[in-house]
XYZ file of C-alpha atoms in Angstrom:
573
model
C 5.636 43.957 -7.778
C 5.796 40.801 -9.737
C 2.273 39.200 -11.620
C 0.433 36.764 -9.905
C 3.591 35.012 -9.138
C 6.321 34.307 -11.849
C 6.884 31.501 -14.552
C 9.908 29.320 -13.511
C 12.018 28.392 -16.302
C 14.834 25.794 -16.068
C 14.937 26.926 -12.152
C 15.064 30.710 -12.336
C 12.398 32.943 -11.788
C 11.260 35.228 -14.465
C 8.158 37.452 -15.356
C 5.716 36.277 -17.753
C 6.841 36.684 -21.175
C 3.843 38.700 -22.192
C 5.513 39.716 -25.551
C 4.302 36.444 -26.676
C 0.470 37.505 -25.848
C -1.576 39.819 -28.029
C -3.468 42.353 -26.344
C -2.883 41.744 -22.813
C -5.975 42.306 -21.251
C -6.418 44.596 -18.124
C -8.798 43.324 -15.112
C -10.712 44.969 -12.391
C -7.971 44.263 -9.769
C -5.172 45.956 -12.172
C -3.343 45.498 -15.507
C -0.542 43.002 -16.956
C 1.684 45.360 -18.230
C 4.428 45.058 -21.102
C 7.356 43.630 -19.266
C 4.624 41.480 -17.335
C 4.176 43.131 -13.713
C 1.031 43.156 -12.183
C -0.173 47.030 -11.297
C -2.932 46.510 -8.636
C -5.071 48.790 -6.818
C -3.435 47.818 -3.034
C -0.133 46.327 -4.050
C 1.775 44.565 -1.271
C 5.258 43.980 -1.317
C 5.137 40.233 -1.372
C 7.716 37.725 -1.726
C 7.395 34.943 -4.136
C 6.491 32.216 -1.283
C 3.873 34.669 -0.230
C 2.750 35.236 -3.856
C 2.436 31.408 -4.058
C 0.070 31.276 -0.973
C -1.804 34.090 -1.870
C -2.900 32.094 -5.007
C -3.284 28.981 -3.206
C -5.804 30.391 -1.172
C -7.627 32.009 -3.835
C -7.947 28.899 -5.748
C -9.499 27.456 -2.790
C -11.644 29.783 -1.858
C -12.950 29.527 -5.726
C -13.049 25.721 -5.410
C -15.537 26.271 -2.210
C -17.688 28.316 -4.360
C -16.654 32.045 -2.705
C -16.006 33.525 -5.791
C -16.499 37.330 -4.401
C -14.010 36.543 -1.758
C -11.227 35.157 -3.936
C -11.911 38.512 -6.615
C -11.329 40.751 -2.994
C -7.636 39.071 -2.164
C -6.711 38.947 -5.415
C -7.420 42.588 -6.034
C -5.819 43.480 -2.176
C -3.281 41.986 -2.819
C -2.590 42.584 -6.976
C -1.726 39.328 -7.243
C -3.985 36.651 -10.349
C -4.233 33.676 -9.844
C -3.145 32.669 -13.031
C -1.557 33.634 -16.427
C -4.634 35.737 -17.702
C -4.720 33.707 -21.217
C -4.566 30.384 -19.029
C -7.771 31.833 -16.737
C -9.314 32.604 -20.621
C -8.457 29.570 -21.965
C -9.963 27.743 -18.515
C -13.053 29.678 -18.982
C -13.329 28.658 -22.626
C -12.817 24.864 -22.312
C -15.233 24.768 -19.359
C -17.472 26.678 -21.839
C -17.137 24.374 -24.675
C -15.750 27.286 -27.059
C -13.236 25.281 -28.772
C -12.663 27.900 -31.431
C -11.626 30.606 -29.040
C -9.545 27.620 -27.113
C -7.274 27.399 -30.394
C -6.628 30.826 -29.967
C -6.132 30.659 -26.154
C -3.401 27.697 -26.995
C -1.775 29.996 -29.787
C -0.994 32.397 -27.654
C 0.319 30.163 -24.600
C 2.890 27.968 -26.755
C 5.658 29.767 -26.032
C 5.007 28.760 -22.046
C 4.052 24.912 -22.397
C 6.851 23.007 -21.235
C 7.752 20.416 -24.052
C 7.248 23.091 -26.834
C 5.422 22.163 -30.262
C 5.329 18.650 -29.235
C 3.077 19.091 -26.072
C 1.515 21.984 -28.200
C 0.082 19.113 -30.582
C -0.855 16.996 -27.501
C -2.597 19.657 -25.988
C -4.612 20.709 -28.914
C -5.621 17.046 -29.527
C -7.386 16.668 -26.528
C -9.297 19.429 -26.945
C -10.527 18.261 -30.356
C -10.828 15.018 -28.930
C -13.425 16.457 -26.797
C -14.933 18.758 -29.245
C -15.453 15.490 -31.603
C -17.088 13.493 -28.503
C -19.569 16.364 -27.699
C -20.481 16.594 -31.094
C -21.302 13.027 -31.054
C -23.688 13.526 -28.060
C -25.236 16.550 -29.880
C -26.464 14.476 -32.972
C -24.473 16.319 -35.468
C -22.768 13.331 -36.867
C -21.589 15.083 -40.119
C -20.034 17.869 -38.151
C -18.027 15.135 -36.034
C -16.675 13.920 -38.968
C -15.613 16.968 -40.148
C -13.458 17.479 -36.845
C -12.672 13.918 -36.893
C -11.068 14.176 -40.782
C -9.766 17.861 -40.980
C -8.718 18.519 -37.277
C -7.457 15.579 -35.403
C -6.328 13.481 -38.544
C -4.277 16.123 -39.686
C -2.346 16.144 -36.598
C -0.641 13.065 -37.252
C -0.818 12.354 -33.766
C -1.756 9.024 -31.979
C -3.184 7.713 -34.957
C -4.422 4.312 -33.211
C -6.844 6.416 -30.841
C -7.822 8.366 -33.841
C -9.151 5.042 -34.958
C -10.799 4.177 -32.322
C -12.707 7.628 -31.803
C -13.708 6.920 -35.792
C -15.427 4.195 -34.565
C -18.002 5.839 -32.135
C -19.703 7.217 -35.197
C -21.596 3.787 -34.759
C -23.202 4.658 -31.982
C -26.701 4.836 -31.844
C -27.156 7.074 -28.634
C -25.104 8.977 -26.267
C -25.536 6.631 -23.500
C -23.862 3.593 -25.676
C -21.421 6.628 -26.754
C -21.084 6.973 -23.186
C -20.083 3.549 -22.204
C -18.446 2.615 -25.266
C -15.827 5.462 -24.723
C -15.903 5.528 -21.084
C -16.310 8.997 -20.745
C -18.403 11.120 -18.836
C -20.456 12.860 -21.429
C -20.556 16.673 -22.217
C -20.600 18.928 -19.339
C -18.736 20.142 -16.540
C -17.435 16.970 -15.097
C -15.617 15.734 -18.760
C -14.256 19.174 -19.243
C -12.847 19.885 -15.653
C -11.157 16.361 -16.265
C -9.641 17.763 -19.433
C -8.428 20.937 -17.500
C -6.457 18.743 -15.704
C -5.315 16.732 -18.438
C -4.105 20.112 -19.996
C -2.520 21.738 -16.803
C -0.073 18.903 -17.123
C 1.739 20.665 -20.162
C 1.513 24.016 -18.663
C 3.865 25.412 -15.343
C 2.066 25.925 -12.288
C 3.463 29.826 -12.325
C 0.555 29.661 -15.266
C -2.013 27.398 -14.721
C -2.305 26.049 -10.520
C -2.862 22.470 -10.623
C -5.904 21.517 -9.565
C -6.668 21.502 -6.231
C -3.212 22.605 -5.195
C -3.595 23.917 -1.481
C -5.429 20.255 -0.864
C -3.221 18.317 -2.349
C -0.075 20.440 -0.324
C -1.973 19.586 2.881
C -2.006 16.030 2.682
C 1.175 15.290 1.524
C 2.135 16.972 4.635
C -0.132 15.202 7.294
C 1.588 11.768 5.519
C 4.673 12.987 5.945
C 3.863 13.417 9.568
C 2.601 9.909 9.549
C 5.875 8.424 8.557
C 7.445 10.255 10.999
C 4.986 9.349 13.789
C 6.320 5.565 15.042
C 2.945 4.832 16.675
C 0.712 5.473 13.480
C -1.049 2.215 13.653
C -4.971 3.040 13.064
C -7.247 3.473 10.136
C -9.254 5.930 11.348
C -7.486 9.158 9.879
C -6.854 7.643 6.517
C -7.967 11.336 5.215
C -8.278 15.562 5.624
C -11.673 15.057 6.868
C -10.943 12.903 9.626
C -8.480 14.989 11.648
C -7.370 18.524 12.332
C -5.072 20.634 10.283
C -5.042 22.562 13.515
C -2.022 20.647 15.341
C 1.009 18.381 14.672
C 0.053 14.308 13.945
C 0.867 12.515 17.114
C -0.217 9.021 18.057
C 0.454 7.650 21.276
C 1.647 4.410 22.584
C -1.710 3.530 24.100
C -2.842 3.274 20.642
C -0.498 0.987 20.268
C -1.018 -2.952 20.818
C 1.019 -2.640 24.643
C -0.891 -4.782 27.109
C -2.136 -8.396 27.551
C -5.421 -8.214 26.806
C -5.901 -12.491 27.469
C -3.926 -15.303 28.013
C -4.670 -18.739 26.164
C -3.031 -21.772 27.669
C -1.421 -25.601 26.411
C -0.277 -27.741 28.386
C 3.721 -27.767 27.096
C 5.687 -25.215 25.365
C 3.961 -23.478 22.642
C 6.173 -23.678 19.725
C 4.022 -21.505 16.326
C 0.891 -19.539 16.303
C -1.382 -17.387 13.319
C -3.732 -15.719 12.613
C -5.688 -16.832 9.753
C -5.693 -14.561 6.874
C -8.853 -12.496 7.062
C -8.024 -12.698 11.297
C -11.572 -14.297 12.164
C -9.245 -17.428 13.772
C -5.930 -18.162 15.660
C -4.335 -21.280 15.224
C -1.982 -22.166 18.231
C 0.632 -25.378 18.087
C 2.471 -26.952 21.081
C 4.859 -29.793 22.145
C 1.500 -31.143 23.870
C 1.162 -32.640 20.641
C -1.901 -29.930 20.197
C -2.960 -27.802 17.526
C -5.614 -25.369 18.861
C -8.090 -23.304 16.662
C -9.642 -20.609 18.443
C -11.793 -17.796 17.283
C -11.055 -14.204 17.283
C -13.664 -11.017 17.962
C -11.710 -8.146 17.013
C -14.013 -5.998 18.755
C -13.286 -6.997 22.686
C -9.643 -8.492 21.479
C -10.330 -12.208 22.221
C -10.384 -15.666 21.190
C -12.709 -18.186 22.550
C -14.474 -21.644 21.259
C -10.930 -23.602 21.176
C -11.432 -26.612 19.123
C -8.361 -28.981 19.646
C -7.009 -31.206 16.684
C -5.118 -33.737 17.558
C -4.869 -36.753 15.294
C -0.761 -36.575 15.025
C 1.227 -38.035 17.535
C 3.726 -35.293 17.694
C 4.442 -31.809 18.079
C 3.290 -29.080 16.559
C 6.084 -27.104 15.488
C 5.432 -25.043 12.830
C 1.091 -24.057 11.259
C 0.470 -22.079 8.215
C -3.133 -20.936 6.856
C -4.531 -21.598 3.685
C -4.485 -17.592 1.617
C -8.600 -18.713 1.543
C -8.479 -19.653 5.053
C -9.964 -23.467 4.433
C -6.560 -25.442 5.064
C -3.754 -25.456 7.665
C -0.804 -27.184 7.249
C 0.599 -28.640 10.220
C 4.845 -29.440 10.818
C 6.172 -31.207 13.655
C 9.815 -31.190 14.554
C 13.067 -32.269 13.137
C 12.227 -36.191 13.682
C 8.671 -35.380 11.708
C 8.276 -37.111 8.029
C 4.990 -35.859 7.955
C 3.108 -32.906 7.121
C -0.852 -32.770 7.817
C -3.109 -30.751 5.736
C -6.609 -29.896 8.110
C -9.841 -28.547 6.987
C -9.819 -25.788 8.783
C -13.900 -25.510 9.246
C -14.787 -29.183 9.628
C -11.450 -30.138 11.916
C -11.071 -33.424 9.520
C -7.793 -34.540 8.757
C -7.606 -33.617 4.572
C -4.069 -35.206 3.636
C -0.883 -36.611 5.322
C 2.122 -35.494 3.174
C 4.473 -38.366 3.283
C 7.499 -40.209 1.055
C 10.056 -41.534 3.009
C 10.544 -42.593 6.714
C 13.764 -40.863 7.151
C 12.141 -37.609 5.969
C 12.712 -34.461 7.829
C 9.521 -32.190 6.701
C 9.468 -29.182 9.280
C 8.933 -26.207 7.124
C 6.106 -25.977 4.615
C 4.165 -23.071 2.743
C 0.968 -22.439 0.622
C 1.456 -21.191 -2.893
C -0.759 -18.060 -4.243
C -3.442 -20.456 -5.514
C -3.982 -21.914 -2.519
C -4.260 -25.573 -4.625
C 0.006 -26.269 -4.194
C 2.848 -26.003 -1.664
C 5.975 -26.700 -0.934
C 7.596 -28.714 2.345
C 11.039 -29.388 3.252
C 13.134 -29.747 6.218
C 17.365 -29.981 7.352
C 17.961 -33.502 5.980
C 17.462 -32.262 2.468
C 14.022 -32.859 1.370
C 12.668 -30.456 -0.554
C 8.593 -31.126 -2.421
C 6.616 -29.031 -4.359
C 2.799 -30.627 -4.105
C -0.239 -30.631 -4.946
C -3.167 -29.959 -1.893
C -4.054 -34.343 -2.673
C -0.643 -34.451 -1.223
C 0.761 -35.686 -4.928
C 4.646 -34.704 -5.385
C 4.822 -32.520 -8.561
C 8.458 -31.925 -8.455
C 11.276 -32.574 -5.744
C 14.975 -30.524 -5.361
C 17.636 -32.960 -4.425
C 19.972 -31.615 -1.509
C 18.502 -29.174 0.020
C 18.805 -28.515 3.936
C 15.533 -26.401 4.453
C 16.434 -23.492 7.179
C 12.588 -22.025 6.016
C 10.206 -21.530 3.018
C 8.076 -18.682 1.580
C 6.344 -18.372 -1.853
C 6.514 -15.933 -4.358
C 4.055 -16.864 -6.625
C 2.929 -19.937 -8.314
C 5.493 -21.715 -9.366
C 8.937 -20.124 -7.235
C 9.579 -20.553 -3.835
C 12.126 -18.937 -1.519
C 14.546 -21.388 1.031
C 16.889 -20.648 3.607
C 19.552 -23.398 3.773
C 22.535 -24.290 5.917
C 24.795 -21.760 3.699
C 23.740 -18.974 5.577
C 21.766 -18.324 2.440
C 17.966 -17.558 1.173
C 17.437 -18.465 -2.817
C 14.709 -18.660 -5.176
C 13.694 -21.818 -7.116
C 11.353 -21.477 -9.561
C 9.531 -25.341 -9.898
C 8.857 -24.584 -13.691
C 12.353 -23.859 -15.071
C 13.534 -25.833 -12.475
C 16.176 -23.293 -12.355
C 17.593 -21.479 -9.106
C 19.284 -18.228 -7.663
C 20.296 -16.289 -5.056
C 18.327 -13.346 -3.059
C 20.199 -13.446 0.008
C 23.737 -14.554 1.878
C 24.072 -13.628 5.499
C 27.297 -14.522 7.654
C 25.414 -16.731 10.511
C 22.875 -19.087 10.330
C 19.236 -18.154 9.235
C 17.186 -19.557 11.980
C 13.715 -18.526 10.232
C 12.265 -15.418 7.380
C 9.093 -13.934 6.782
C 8.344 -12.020 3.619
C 5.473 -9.406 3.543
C 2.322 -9.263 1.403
C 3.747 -7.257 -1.379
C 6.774 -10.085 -1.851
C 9.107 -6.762 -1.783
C 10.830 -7.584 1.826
C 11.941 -10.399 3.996
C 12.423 -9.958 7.855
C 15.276 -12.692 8.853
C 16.099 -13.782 12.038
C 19.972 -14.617 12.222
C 21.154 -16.394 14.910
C 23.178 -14.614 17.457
C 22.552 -11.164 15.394
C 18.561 -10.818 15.722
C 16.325 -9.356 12.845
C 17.664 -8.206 9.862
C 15.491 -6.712 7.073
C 16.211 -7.444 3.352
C 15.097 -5.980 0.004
C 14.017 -8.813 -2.081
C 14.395 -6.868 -5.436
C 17.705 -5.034 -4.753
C 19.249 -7.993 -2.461
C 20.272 -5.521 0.038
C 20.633 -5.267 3.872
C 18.238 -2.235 4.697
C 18.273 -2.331 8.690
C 19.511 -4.380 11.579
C 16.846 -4.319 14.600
C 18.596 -4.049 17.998
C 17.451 -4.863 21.627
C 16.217 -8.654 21.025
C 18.154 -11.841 22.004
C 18.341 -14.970 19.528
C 21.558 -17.158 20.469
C 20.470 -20.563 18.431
C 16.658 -20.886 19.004
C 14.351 -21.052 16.622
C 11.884 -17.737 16.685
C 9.345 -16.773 14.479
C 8.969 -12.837 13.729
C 6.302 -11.352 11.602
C 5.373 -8.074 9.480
C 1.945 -6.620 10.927
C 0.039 -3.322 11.623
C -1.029 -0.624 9.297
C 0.132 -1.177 6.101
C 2.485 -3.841 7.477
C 4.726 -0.781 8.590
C 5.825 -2.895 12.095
C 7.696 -6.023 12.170
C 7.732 -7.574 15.765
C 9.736 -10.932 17.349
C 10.092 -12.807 19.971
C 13.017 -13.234 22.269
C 15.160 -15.976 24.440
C 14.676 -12.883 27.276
C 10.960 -13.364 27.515
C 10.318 -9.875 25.307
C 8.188 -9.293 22.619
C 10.139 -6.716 20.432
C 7.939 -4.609 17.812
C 9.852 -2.125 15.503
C 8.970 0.463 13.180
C 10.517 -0.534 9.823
C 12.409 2.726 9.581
C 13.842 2.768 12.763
C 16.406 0.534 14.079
C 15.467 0.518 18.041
C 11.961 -0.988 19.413
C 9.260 1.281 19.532
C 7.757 -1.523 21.942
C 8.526 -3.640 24.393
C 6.181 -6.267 25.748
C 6.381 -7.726 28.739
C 4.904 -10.565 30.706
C 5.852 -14.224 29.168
C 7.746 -16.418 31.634
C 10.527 -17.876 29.190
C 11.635 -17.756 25.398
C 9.108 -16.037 23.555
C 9.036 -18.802 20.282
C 6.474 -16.765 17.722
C 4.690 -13.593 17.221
C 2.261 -13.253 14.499
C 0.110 -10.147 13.749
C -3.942 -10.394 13.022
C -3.903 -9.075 9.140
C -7.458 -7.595 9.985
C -6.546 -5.262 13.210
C -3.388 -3.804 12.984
C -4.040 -3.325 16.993
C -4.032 -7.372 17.748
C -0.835 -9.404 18.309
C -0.604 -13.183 19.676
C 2.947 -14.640 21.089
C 3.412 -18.504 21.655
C 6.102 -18.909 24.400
C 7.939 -21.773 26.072
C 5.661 -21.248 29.477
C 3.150 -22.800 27.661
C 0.741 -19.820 27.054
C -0.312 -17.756 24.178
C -0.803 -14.220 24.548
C -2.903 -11.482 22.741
C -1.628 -8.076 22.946
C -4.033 -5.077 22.230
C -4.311 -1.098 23.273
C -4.769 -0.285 26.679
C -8.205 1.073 26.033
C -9.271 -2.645 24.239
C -8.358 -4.191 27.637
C -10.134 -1.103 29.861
C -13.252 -1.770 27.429
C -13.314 -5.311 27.929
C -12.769 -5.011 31.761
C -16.204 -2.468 31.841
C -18.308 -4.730 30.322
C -17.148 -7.628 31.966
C -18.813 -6.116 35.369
C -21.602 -5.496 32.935
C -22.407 -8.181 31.060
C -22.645 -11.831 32.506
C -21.192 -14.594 31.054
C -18.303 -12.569 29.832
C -15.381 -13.806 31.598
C -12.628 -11.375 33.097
C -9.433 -11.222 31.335
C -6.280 -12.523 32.534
């Protein structure tokens, strides 16, 4: 049968070219012979695949410490687990015998992948550790030595040659430690430059490390992806779940029921969550902007504090990134935008220039300290948080706003179009043309996708970077309303929106069709905003004049036990 598995080179599937080895050693589970088979004392006939797991499981039965169990299946089965010059030159580097290593890497050059270049690589690491250990030792002059006659020589990476030269200043192996951020000699250096080395080397000859591990998880995330109820933090690793059975989540773990019902007194036009999701700001044509706080733990908000100093609408609230400010927007008749402090409820700034001003959109920049307002009669400001105009963009009819950093904003106009205008070039350019009217866009946290609701066509999700289409979400209704959708859950992997058919719609953003739909608003559902700190907690502002917080089924059978429990805690809705 074949050794230990066979090299693979440029795809095909050969025996290990053992003419390039001098004296091929034997071991006590059978011999590497000439043409490079394996002769073991209980051969097998094994295919390659089974080869392959064979040594997977040997290497991780050796990484768990049962040495005497991996030497029993390799020698039942006659297969190594590696080249036998890569398991000598593995024993040698985790020795520290850098002399015998040179010959170890001598004899393996005609299997590293890149050839004499990845040779020189290889062997510089090595003395780049010898030199380092040396340096710990307190044989200064013998550092040298390596430094001037072995790595110099090399002609390799001459600029961290320089730098290891000066190390020779330091006056103990702690600062030698720091100064170089390395580990210092021993096993945990050394293991790190076995897997610095295995990179130049095939896997046929040297098994990555941890291999079997690393197979395992890739799979369980794969299963992730594929799982469109994956919305929890609690099996972020191996440890957490069982290798036993499939992935599956389950749609109770999914934010599916009402879990409490907050009320205005008109239609409730925006709501969000602040940005570390300790507080829910809710805005209504009662002229009311509500901020409530949020316990994660029993899924509710409670202690409303009203603001109400405008005399208008709130149509549109967005947090400060350091959750201090809100801005407030009314609707289209608004020429004002109000800046709150968030913890004291004070009034902070009224954004205003002109009386026939239209200023319904607005958002923060990065910093926090600047943002930009505009609305559909063409006013477009980028200001300061003292409410001082910085810069304006004639002609604009503002469909929405986002920020992508400091200094460039994105806007949806009446062309059916979102583009960016960077404030400090004072230059703009396009990102995104659709064929109806943009009614309102999101963009998530990594400014890599926008989530665009189109009128009479729903959601559509965009690449920023490529300006592509990627997906068009079906089963909500949007004729000419303005709605609100949002990116939320783990990893902002959900998008959900409202709808004029009283829905809440949540999709998976691989998957075209809902993976949820909520039920129980009266009319058009306006908003839907996502808590950023529990992927589990959604809130939707509707024109029946109530807000709505959506959890698991188990959040709402939690908070229904201890409400028979505990007094004082009210019963939800």
């Amino acid at each position: 049968m074949q050794a230990n598995g066979c090299s693979q080179h440029n795809g095909t599937t050969e025996p290990f070219d053992s003419h390039s080895l001098r004296n091929p050693p034997s071991t006590s589970n059978g011999e590497i012979t000439t043409n490079g088979t394996m002769v073991g004392q209980n051969n097998r006939n094994l295919s390659r695949t089974d080869q392959d797991i064979v040594r997977l499981i040997g290497q991780h039965l050796r990484g768990l410490g049962f040495n005497q169990t991996a030497e029993q299946l390799i020698a039942e089965s006659g297969c190594a687990l590696e080249h036998p010059t890569a398991a000598r030159f593995r024993a040698h580097v985790m020795d520290g015998e850098w002399e015998k290593t040179e010959e170890d890497l001598h004899e393996l050059e005609s299997l590293v992948k890149g050839g004499k270049g990845d040779v020189t690589k290889m062997r510089f690491l090595l003395l780049e550790q010898k030199y380092l250990e040396l340096l710990e030792d307190g044989v200064p002059l013998k550092a040298l030595d390596c430094l001037r006659y072995e790595l110099t020589p090399l002609k390799y990476n001459t600029e961290r040659v320089h730098v290891l030269s000066t190390y020779m200043m330091c006056s103990s192996a702690g600062e030698l430690r720091e100064s170089s951020k390395w580990e210092g000699k021993g096993a945990a250096s050394r293991q790190k430059l076995i897997e610095n080395l295995q990179e130049f080397l095939p896997p046929s000859i040297m098994l990555p490390p941890r291999r079997l591990f690393t197979l395992l998880s890739q799979a369980v995330e794969q299963q992730k992806e594929k799982c469109p109820y994956h919305n929890t933090q609690l099996d972020s690793d191996l440890s957490s779940i069982s290798l036993l059975m499939d992935h599956i989540c389950t749609k109770e773990q999914f934010p599916n029921v009402t879990t409490q019902v907050l009320e205005h007194q008109d239609e409730v036009w925006h709501c969000q969550f602040s940005p570390d999701g300790t507080r829910l700001a809710t805005g209504s044509k009662d002229n009311k902007l509500i901020i409530w706080d949020v316990d994660i733990i029993y899924f509710e908000v409670k202690n409303p504090r009203t603001l109400d100093e405008h005399k208008f609408g709130v149509g549109f609230v967005t947090w400060c990134p350091d959750n201090t400010h809100i801005l407030v927007c009314g609707p289209d008749e608004t020429n004002e935008v109000y800046i709150y402090n968030a913890v004291t409820g004070d009034v902070r700034q009224r954004i205003h220039q002109n009386t026939d001003d239209s200023l319904t959109y607005a958002a923060w920049m990065p910093d926090g300290r600047k943002l930009v307002v505009g609305g559909v009669r063409g006013q477009f400001y980028y200001c300061d948080i003292d409410g001082n105009v910085i810069d304006t963009w004639e002609g604009i009819r503002i469909q929405g706003l986002a920020a992508l950093d400091d200094k460039v904003a994105l806007a949806a106009d009446t062309h059916n179009r979102i583009r960016g205008y960077n404030f400090d070039t004072l230059q703009d350019f396009p990102i995104i043309q659709e064929d109806h009217p943009i009614m309102t866009f999101v963009i998530d946290e990594k400014k890599e996708l926008a989530l665009v609701n189109v009128a009479s066509q729903g959601c559509h999700l965009w690449d920023l970077k490529d300006k592509v289409l990627l997906r068009k979400f079906h089963g909500q209704t949007q004729a000419f309303f303005t709605i609100y959708s949002c990116f939320g859950g783990l990893n902002q992997d959900y998008v959900a929106s409202g709808s004029e058919d009283h829905k809440v719609f949540i999709w998976h953003k691989r998957r075209e069709t809902p993976v949820a739909v909520l039920e129980g608003h009266r009319m058009t559902v306006n908003c839907v905003h996502w808590n950023p700190a529990e992927p589990s907690m959604l809130a939707s502002a509707s024109d029946d004049a109530t807000v709505r917080i959506w959890g698991p089924k188990d959040k709402l059978e939690r908070k229904r036990k201890d409400s028979f429990t505990s007094s004082g805690r009210s019963s939800p809705v």
